[in-house]
Amino acid sequence: MKEKNQLMLRGAVIGAVFGILLTLFHRPTRVALKDKWNDCQQKLDEYRQEPGRMSACVKEKMEETKELMRTVSDDLSFLNVQVNQLKETTPKVLEIIEETKDHFRSKQKG
């Protein structure tokens, strides 16, 4: 079993390597990869020169994430209240519809 897993892993790695090599034959992909690599190097250089900048960016993203989580939580709470109200009112509405239907059926027969 272990040999089979190793064989599968080796096949997956070989397939990934060939996929990467084939992708790099496509010129726009190479150019985009080079641009991204240069952007990453530039940002790393900036963070090395100003380490506080990175922590500020991380703090800012954490605050944005917290705010998003609060918003999502509030929205989910609102939806939960709405669903519960629908659960309560739906049987009443169905009962009213049934009574109305019965009323008109009795008039048709009579």
Short mmCIF file of N, CA, C and O in Angstrom, two decimals:
data_model
loop_
_atom_site.label_atom_id
_atom_site.label_comp_id
_atom_site.label_asym_id
_atom_site.label_seq_id
_atom_site.Cartn_x
_atom_site.Cartn_y
_atom_site.Cartn_z
N MET A 1 0.83 -1.19 0.00
CA MET A 1 0.00 0.00 0.00
C MET A 1 0.87 1.25 0.00
O MET A 1 0.56 2.22 -0.66
N LYS A 2 1.95 1.20 0.77
CA LYS A 2 2.83 2.36 0.86
C LYS A 2 3.50 2.64 -0.49
O LYS A 2 3.64 3.79 -0.89
N GLU A 3 3.86 1.56 -1.20
CA GLU A 3 4.48 1.72 -2.52
C GLU A 3 3.50 2.35 -3.49
O GLU A 3 3.89 3.18 -4.31
N LYS A 4 2.23 1.97 -3.39
CA LYS A 4 1.20 2.52 -4.28
C LYS A 4 1.03 4.02 -4.04
O LYS A 4 0.94 4.79 -4.98
N ASN A 5 1.03 4.43 -2.75
CA ASN A 5 0.92 5.85 -2.42
C ASN A 5 2.12 6.63 -2.92
O ASN A 5 2.00 7.75 -3.42
N GLN A 6 3.31 6.04 -2.77
CA GLN A 6 4.53 6.70 -3.25
C GLN A 6 4.50 6.84 -4.76
O GLN A 6 4.92 7.86 -5.30
N LEU A 7 4.02 5.80 -5.44
CA LEU A 7 3.93 5.83 -6.89
C LEU A 7 2.95 6.91 -7.33
O LEU A 7 3.23 7.67 -8.28
N MET A 8 1.80 7.02 -6.62
CA MET A 8 0.82 8.06 -6.95
C MET A 8 1.40 9.45 -6.71
O MET A 8 1.22 10.36 -7.52
N LEU A 9 2.11 9.61 -5.60
CA LEU A 9 2.72 10.91 -5.28
C LEU A 9 3.75 11.27 -6.33
O LEU A 9 3.79 12.41 -6.81
N ARG A 10 4.58 10.30 -6.71
CA ARG A 10 5.60 10.56 -7.72
C ARG A 10 4.94 10.95 -9.04
O ARG A 10 5.37 11.90 -9.72
N GLY A 11 3.87 10.26 -9.42
CA GLY A 11 3.15 10.58 -10.65
C GLY A 11 2.54 11.97 -10.60
O GLY A 11 2.57 12.71 -11.59
N ALA A 12 2.00 12.34 -9.44
CA ALA A 12 1.40 13.67 -9.30
C ALA A 12 2.47 14.75 -9.42
O ALA A 12 2.25 15.78 -10.08
N VAL A 13 3.63 14.54 -8.81
CA VAL A 13 4.71 15.53 -8.88
C VAL A 13 5.21 15.66 -10.31
O VAL A 13 5.40 16.77 -10.81
N ILE A 14 5.40 14.52 -10.97
CA ILE A 14 5.87 14.56 -12.36
C ILE A 14 4.84 15.28 -13.24
O ILE A 14 5.19 16.11 -14.08
N GLY A 15 3.57 14.98 -13.04
CA GLY A 15 2.52 15.64 -13.81
C GLY A 15 2.50 17.15 -13.57
O GLY A 15 2.33 17.93 -14.49
N ALA A 16 2.70 17.54 -12.31
CA ALA A 16 2.72 18.97 -11.99
C ALA A 16 3.90 19.67 -12.66
O ALA A 16 3.77 20.77 -13.20
N VAL A 17 5.05 19.02 -12.63
CA VAL A 17 6.25 19.61 -13.26
C VAL A 17 6.02 19.78 -14.75
O VAL A 17 6.32 20.84 -15.32
N PHE A 18 5.50 18.74 -15.41
CA PHE A 18 5.23 18.86 -16.84
C PHE A 18 4.18 19.94 -17.11
O PHE A 18 4.27 20.67 -18.10
N GLY A 19 3.18 20.04 -16.26
CA GLY A 19 2.17 21.08 -16.43
C GLY A 19 2.77 22.47 -16.34
O GLY A 19 2.45 23.36 -17.14
N ILE A 20 3.66 22.66 -15.38
CA ILE A 20 4.33 23.97 -15.23
C ILE A 20 5.16 24.26 -16.46
O ILE A 20 5.13 25.38 -16.99
N LEU A 21 5.94 23.26 -16.91
CA LEU A 21 6.79 23.48 -18.09
C LEU A 21 5.96 23.81 -19.33
O LEU A 21 6.31 24.71 -20.09
N LEU A 22 4.86 23.09 -19.53
CA LEU A 22 4.01 23.38 -20.68
C LEU A 22 3.40 24.77 -20.59
O LEU A 22 3.28 25.48 -21.59
N THR A 23 3.02 25.17 -19.39
CA THR A 23 2.42 26.49 -19.20
C THR A 23 3.43 27.58 -19.53
O THR A 23 3.07 28.62 -20.09
N LEU A 24 4.69 27.34 -19.21
CA LEU A 24 5.72 28.36 -19.45
C LEU A 24 6.04 28.54 -20.93
O LEU A 24 6.70 29.50 -21.31
N PHE A 25 5.59 27.63 -21.78
CA PHE A 25 5.76 27.83 -23.22
C PHE A 25 4.85 28.94 -23.73
O PHE A 25 5.09 29.51 -24.78
N HIS A 26 3.81 29.24 -22.99
CA HIS A 26 2.85 30.28 -23.37
C HIS A 26 3.42 31.63 -22.97
O HIS A 26 3.58 31.93 -21.79
N ARG A 27 3.76 32.47 -23.93
CA ARG A 27 4.46 33.73 -23.66
C ARG A 27 3.71 34.65 -22.69
O ARG A 27 4.31 35.17 -21.75
N PRO A 28 2.41 34.89 -22.87
CA PRO A 28 1.71 35.77 -21.92
C PRO A 28 1.79 35.26 -20.47
O PRO A 28 1.87 36.04 -19.53
N THR A 29 1.79 33.94 -20.32
CA THR A 29 1.89 33.38 -18.97
C THR A 29 3.27 33.65 -18.38
O THR A 29 3.39 34.01 -17.21
N ARG A 30 4.31 33.49 -19.21
CA ARG A 30 5.68 33.79 -18.74
C ARG A 30 5.81 35.23 -18.33
O ARG A 30 6.39 35.56 -17.30
N VAL A 31 5.26 36.12 -19.15
CA VAL A 31 5.36 37.56 -18.85
C VAL A 31 4.61 37.87 -17.56
O VAL A 31 5.12 38.60 -16.70
N ALA A 32 3.41 37.32 -17.40
CA ALA A 32 2.63 37.57 -16.18
C ALA A 32 3.35 37.02 -14.96
O ALA A 32 3.39 37.68 -13.90
N LEU A 33 3.94 35.83 -15.09
CA LEU A 33 4.69 35.25 -13.99
C LEU A 33 5.89 36.12 -13.61
O LEU A 33 6.16 36.36 -12.43
N LYS A 34 6.59 36.61 -14.62
CA LYS A 34 7.75 37.48 -14.37
C LYS A 34 7.31 38.76 -13.67
O LYS A 34 7.95 39.21 -12.71
N ASP A 35 6.20 39.35 -14.11
CA ASP A 35 5.70 40.58 -13.48
C ASP A 35 5.32 40.33 -12.02
O ASP A 35 5.65 41.13 -11.14
N LYS A 36 4.63 39.23 -11.76
CA LYS A 36 4.25 38.90 -10.38
C LYS A 36 5.50 38.69 -9.52
O LYS A 36 5.55 39.11 -8.37
N TRP A 37 6.48 37.99 -10.07
CA TRP A 37 7.72 37.73 -9.33
C TRP A 37 8.41 39.05 -8.98
O TRP A 37 8.87 39.24 -7.86
N ASN A 38 8.47 39.96 -9.95
CA ASN A 38 9.10 41.26 -9.70
C ASN A 38 8.33 42.05 -8.64
O ASN A 38 8.94 42.71 -7.79
N ASP A 39 6.99 42.00 -8.70
CA ASP A 39 6.18 42.68 -7.69
C ASP A 39 6.44 42.12 -6.29
O ASP A 39 6.57 42.87 -5.32
N CYS A 40 6.55 40.81 -6.21
CA CYS A 40 6.82 40.16 -4.91
C CYS A 40 8.19 40.58 -4.38
O CYS A 40 8.33 40.88 -3.19
N GLN A 41 9.18 40.59 -5.26
CA GLN A 41 10.52 41.00 -4.82
C GLN A 41 10.52 42.45 -4.35
O GLN A 41 11.14 42.78 -3.34
N GLN A 42 9.81 43.31 -5.07
CA GLN A 42 9.74 44.72 -4.68
C GLN A 42 9.08 44.88 -3.32
O GLN A 42 9.57 45.62 -2.47
N LYS A 43 7.98 44.17 -3.10
CA LYS A 43 7.30 44.26 -1.80
C LYS A 43 8.18 43.73 -0.68
O LYS A 43 8.22 44.30 0.41
N LEU A 44 8.87 42.62 -0.93
CA LEU A 44 9.77 42.09 0.09
C LEU A 44 10.88 43.08 0.44
O LEU A 44 11.23 43.25 1.61
N ASP A 45 11.42 43.75 -0.59
CA ASP A 45 12.44 44.77 -0.34
C ASP A 45 11.89 45.91 0.50
O ASP A 45 12.54 46.39 1.43
N GLU A 46 10.66 46.34 0.18
CA GLU A 46 10.03 47.42 0.94
C GLU A 46 9.82 47.01 2.39
O GLU A 46 10.06 47.79 3.32
N TYR A 47 9.37 45.78 2.60
CA TYR A 47 9.13 45.30 3.97
C TYR A 47 10.43 45.12 4.74
O TYR A 47 10.46 45.31 5.95
N ARG A 48 11.51 44.76 4.04
CA ARG A 48 12.80 44.66 4.72
C ARG A 48 13.28 46.03 5.18
O ARG A 48 13.86 46.17 6.25
N GLN A 49 13.03 47.04 4.34
CA GLN A 49 13.45 48.39 4.69
C GLN A 49 12.57 48.99 5.78
O GLN A 49 13.04 49.74 6.61
N GLU A 50 11.28 48.68 5.76
CA GLU A 50 10.33 49.19 6.74
C GLU A 50 9.52 48.04 7.34
O GLU A 50 8.40 47.78 6.91
N PRO A 51 10.06 47.35 8.34
CA PRO A 51 9.34 46.20 8.91
C PRO A 51 8.00 46.60 9.55
O PRO A 51 7.06 45.81 9.57
N GLY A 52 7.91 47.81 10.07
CA GLY A 52 6.67 48.27 10.69
C GLY A 52 5.53 48.38 9.69
O GLY A 52 4.36 48.28 10.05
N ARG A 53 5.87 48.60 8.44
CA ARG A 53 4.85 48.73 7.40
C ARG A 53 4.09 47.43 7.22
O ARG A 53 2.87 47.43 7.04
N MET A 54 4.80 46.33 7.28
CA MET A 54 4.15 45.03 7.12
C MET A 54 3.20 44.76 8.27
O MET A 54 2.07 44.31 8.05
N SER A 55 3.63 45.04 9.48
CA SER A 55 2.73 44.81 10.62
C SER A 55 1.52 45.73 10.55
O SER A 55 0.41 45.33 10.91
N ALA A 56 1.71 46.95 10.05
CA ALA A 56 0.57 47.86 9.88
C ALA A 56 -0.41 47.30 8.84
O ALA A 56 -1.63 47.36 9.05
N CYS A 57 0.13 46.75 7.76
CA CYS A 57 -0.74 46.16 6.72
C CYS A 57 -1.50 44.96 7.29
O CYS A 57 -2.68 44.80 7.02
N VAL A 58 -0.80 44.15 8.07
CA VAL A 58 -1.45 42.97 8.65
C VAL A 58 -2.54 43.41 9.62
O VAL A 58 -3.66 42.86 9.60
N LYS A 59 -2.26 44.41 10.45
CA LYS A 59 -3.27 44.91 11.38
C LYS A 59 -4.49 45.46 10.64
O LYS A 59 -5.63 45.23 11.03
N GLU A 60 -4.23 46.19 9.55
CA GLU A 60 -5.33 46.76 8.77
C GLU A 60 -6.19 45.65 8.18
O GLU A 60 -7.43 45.71 8.24
N LYS A 61 -5.56 44.62 7.63
CA LYS A 61 -6.32 43.51 7.05
C LYS A 61 -7.09 42.75 8.14
O LYS A 61 -8.21 42.30 7.91
N MET A 62 -6.50 42.62 9.31
CA MET A 62 -7.20 41.96 10.42
C MET A 62 -8.44 42.75 10.82
O MET A 62 -9.50 42.18 11.07
N GLU A 63 -8.32 44.07 10.89
CA GLU A 63 -9.48 44.92 11.22
C GLU A 63 -10.56 44.80 10.15
O GLU A 63 -11.75 44.72 10.46
N GLU A 64 -10.14 44.80 8.88
CA GLU A 64 -11.11 44.64 7.79
C GLU A 64 -11.82 43.29 7.90
O GLU A 64 -13.03 43.20 7.70
N THR A 65 -11.06 42.26 8.23
CA THR A 65 -11.63 40.92 8.37
C THR A 65 -12.61 40.88 9.54
O THR A 65 -13.70 40.30 9.43
N LYS A 66 -12.24 41.50 10.66
CA LYS A 66 -13.14 41.53 11.82
C LYS A 66 -14.44 42.26 11.47
O LYS A 66 -15.52 41.81 11.84
N GLU A 67 -14.32 43.37 10.78
CA GLU A 67 -15.51 44.13 10.40
C GLU A 67 -16.40 43.31 9.45
O GLU A 67 -17.62 43.29 9.59
N LEU A 68 -15.77 42.62 8.51
CA LEU A 68 -16.52 41.77 7.60
C LEU A 68 -17.23 40.66 8.37
O LEU A 68 -18.41 40.36 8.11
N MET A 69 -16.56 40.07 9.33
CA MET A 69 -17.17 39.01 10.14
C MET A 69 -18.35 39.56 10.95
O MET A 69 -19.38 38.89 11.07
N ARG A 70 -18.21 40.77 11.48
CA ARG A 70 -19.33 41.39 12.21
C ARG A 70 -20.52 41.59 11.27
O ARG A 70 -21.67 41.31 11.63
N THR A 71 -20.24 42.09 10.10
CA THR A 71 -21.30 42.33 9.12
C THR A 71 -22.00 41.03 8.74
O THR A 71 -23.23 40.96 8.71
N VAL A 72 -21.21 40.01 8.46
CA VAL A 72 -21.78 38.72 8.09
C VAL A 72 -22.60 38.16 9.25
O VAL A 72 -23.71 37.64 9.06
N SER A 73 -22.09 38.28 10.45
CA SER A 73 -22.80 37.79 11.63
C SER A 73 -24.13 38.51 11.80
O SER A 73 -25.16 37.88 12.06
N ASP A 74 -24.11 39.84 11.65
CA ASP A 74 -25.35 40.62 11.74
C ASP A 74 -26.35 40.20 10.67
O ASP A 74 -27.55 40.05 10.94
N ASP A 75 -25.85 40.02 9.44
CA ASP A 75 -26.73 39.61 8.35
C ASP A 75 -27.34 38.24 8.61
O ASP A 75 -28.53 38.02 8.36
N LEU A 76 -26.53 37.33 9.11
CA LEU A 76 -27.04 35.99 9.40
C LEU A 76 -28.07 36.02 10.53
O LEU A 76 -29.07 35.31 10.48
N SER A 77 -27.83 36.86 11.52
CA SER A 77 -28.81 36.99 12.60
C SER A 77 -30.13 37.53 12.07
O SER A 77 -31.20 37.03 12.43
N PHE A 78 -30.06 38.54 11.21
CA PHE A 78 -31.26 39.10 10.61
C PHE A 78 -32.01 38.04 9.81
O PHE A 78 -33.23 37.89 9.93
N LEU A 79 -31.27 37.28 8.99
CA LEU A 79 -31.91 36.23 8.20
C LEU A 79 -32.54 35.17 9.09
O LEU A 79 -33.62 34.66 8.79
N ASN A 80 -31.88 34.84 10.18
CA ASN A 80 -32.43 33.85 11.10
C ASN A 80 -33.75 34.33 11.69
O ASN A 80 -34.72 33.56 11.78
N VAL A 81 -33.82 35.60 12.07
CA VAL A 81 -35.06 36.17 12.60
C VAL A 81 -36.16 36.11 11.53
O VAL A 81 -37.29 35.73 11.81
N GLN A 82 -35.79 36.47 10.31
CA GLN A 82 -36.78 36.48 9.22
C GLN A 82 -37.31 35.06 8.96
O GLN A 82 -38.51 34.86 8.78
N VAL A 83 -36.41 34.08 8.95
CA VAL A 83 -36.83 32.69 8.72
C VAL A 83 -37.76 32.23 9.84
O VAL A 83 -38.77 31.57 9.59
N ASN A 84 -37.41 32.57 11.07
CA ASN A 84 -38.27 32.17 12.19
C ASN A 84 -39.64 32.82 12.09
O ASN A 84 -40.66 32.18 12.39
N GLN A 85 -39.70 34.08 11.67
CA GLN A 85 -40.99 34.74 11.49
C GLN A 85 -41.79 34.05 10.39
O GLN A 85 -43.00 33.87 10.51
N LEU A 86 -41.10 33.66 9.32
CA LEU A 86 -41.80 32.95 8.24
C LEU A 86 -42.34 31.62 8.72
O LEU A 86 -43.45 31.21 8.36
N LYS A 87 -41.56 30.93 9.54
CA LYS A 87 -42.03 29.65 10.08
C LYS A 87 -43.28 29.83 10.92
O LYS A 87 -44.18 28.99 10.90
N GLU A 88 -43.35 30.94 11.64
CA GLU A 88 -44.51 31.20 12.48
C GLU A 88 -45.72 31.63 11.65
O GLU A 88 -46.84 31.24 11.93
N THR A 89 -45.50 32.46 10.65
CA THR A 89 -46.63 33.01 9.90
C THR A 89 -47.12 32.09 8.79
O THR A 89 -48.30 32.15 8.43
N THR A 90 -46.27 31.25 8.26
CA THR A 90 -46.69 30.38 7.15
C THR A 90 -47.86 29.50 7.53
O THR A 90 -48.84 29.42 6.75
N PRO A 91 -47.85 28.82 8.66
CA PRO A 91 -49.04 28.01 8.99
C PRO A 91 -50.31 28.85 9.11
O PRO A 91 -51.39 28.42 8.69
N LYS A 92 -50.20 30.06 9.65
CA LYS A 92 -51.37 30.92 9.76
C LYS A 92 -51.89 31.30 8.38
O LYS A 92 -53.09 31.29 8.12
N VAL A 93 -50.98 31.64 7.49
CA VAL A 93 -51.38 32.02 6.13
C VAL A 93 -52.02 30.83 5.43
O VAL A 93 -53.05 30.97 4.75
N LEU A 94 -51.42 29.65 5.58
CA LEU A 94 -52.00 28.46 4.97
C LEU A 94 -53.40 28.18 5.52
O LEU A 94 -54.31 27.78 4.78
N GLU A 95 -53.57 28.39 6.80
CA GLU A 95 -54.88 28.18 7.42
C GLU A 95 -55.91 29.15 6.84
O GLU A 95 -57.03 28.76 6.51
N ILE A 96 -55.52 30.41 6.69
CA ILE A 96 -56.43 31.42 6.12
C ILE A 96 -56.78 31.06 4.68
O ILE A 96 -57.94 31.15 4.26
N ILE A 97 -55.80 30.62 3.92
CA ILE A 97 -56.05 30.23 2.52
C ILE A 97 -57.01 29.05 2.48
O ILE A 97 -57.95 29.02 1.66
N GLU A 98 -56.80 28.08 3.34
CA GLU A 98 -57.67 26.90 3.38
C GLU A 98 -59.10 27.29 3.75
O GLU A 98 -60.07 26.82 3.14
N GLU A 99 -59.24 28.18 4.74
CA GLU A 99 -60.58 28.64 5.14
C GLU A 99 -61.25 29.37 3.99
O GLU A 99 -62.45 29.20 3.75
N THR A 100 -60.51 30.20 3.30
CA THR A 100 -61.06 30.95 2.17
C THR A 100 -61.50 29.99 1.07
O THR A 100 -62.59 30.14 0.49
N LYS A 101 -60.68 29.01 0.79
CA LYS A 101 -61.01 28.02 -0.23
C LYS A 101 -62.28 27.25 0.15
O LYS A 101 -63.18 27.07 -0.67
N ASP A 102 -62.35 26.83 1.41
CA ASP A 102 -63.53 26.11 1.88
C ASP A 102 -64.78 26.98 1.79
O ASP A 102 -65.86 26.50 1.42
N HIS A 103 -64.63 28.25 2.12
CA HIS A 103 -65.76 29.18 2.08
C HIS A 103 -66.32 29.27 0.66
O HIS A 103 -67.54 29.20 0.45
N PHE A 104 -65.46 29.44 -0.31
CA PHE A 104 -65.94 29.59 -1.69
C PHE A 104 -66.43 28.26 -2.26
O PHE A 104 -67.33 28.23 -3.09
N ARG A 105 -65.85 27.14 -1.81
CA ARG A 105 -66.34 25.85 -2.26
C ARG A 105 -67.76 25.61 -1.74
O ARG A 105 -68.63 25.09 -2.46
N SER A 106 -67.98 25.99 -0.50
CA SER A 106 -69.33 25.79 0.06
C SER A 106 -70.35 26.67 -0.64
O SER A 106 -71.50 26.28 -0.80
N LYS A 107 -69.95 27.86 -1.10
CA LYS A 107 -70.87 28.73 -1.84
C LYS A 107 -71.17 28.17 -3.20
O LYS A 107 -72.27 28.33 -3.71
N GLN A 108 -70.14 27.52 -3.82
CA GLN A 108 -70.36 26.94 -5.15
C GLN A 108 -71.35 25.78 -5.08
O GLN A 108 -72.16 25.60 -5.97
N LYS A 109 -71.23 24.96 -4.03
CA LYS A 109 -72.09 23.80 -3.90
C LYS A 109 -73.52 24.21 -3.53
O LYS A 109 -74.47 23.53 -3.88
N GLY A 110 -73.60 25.30 -2.78
CA GLY A 110 -74.91 25.68 -2.26
C GLY A 110 -75.68 26.52 -3.16
O GLY A 110 -76.48 26.40 -3.96
#
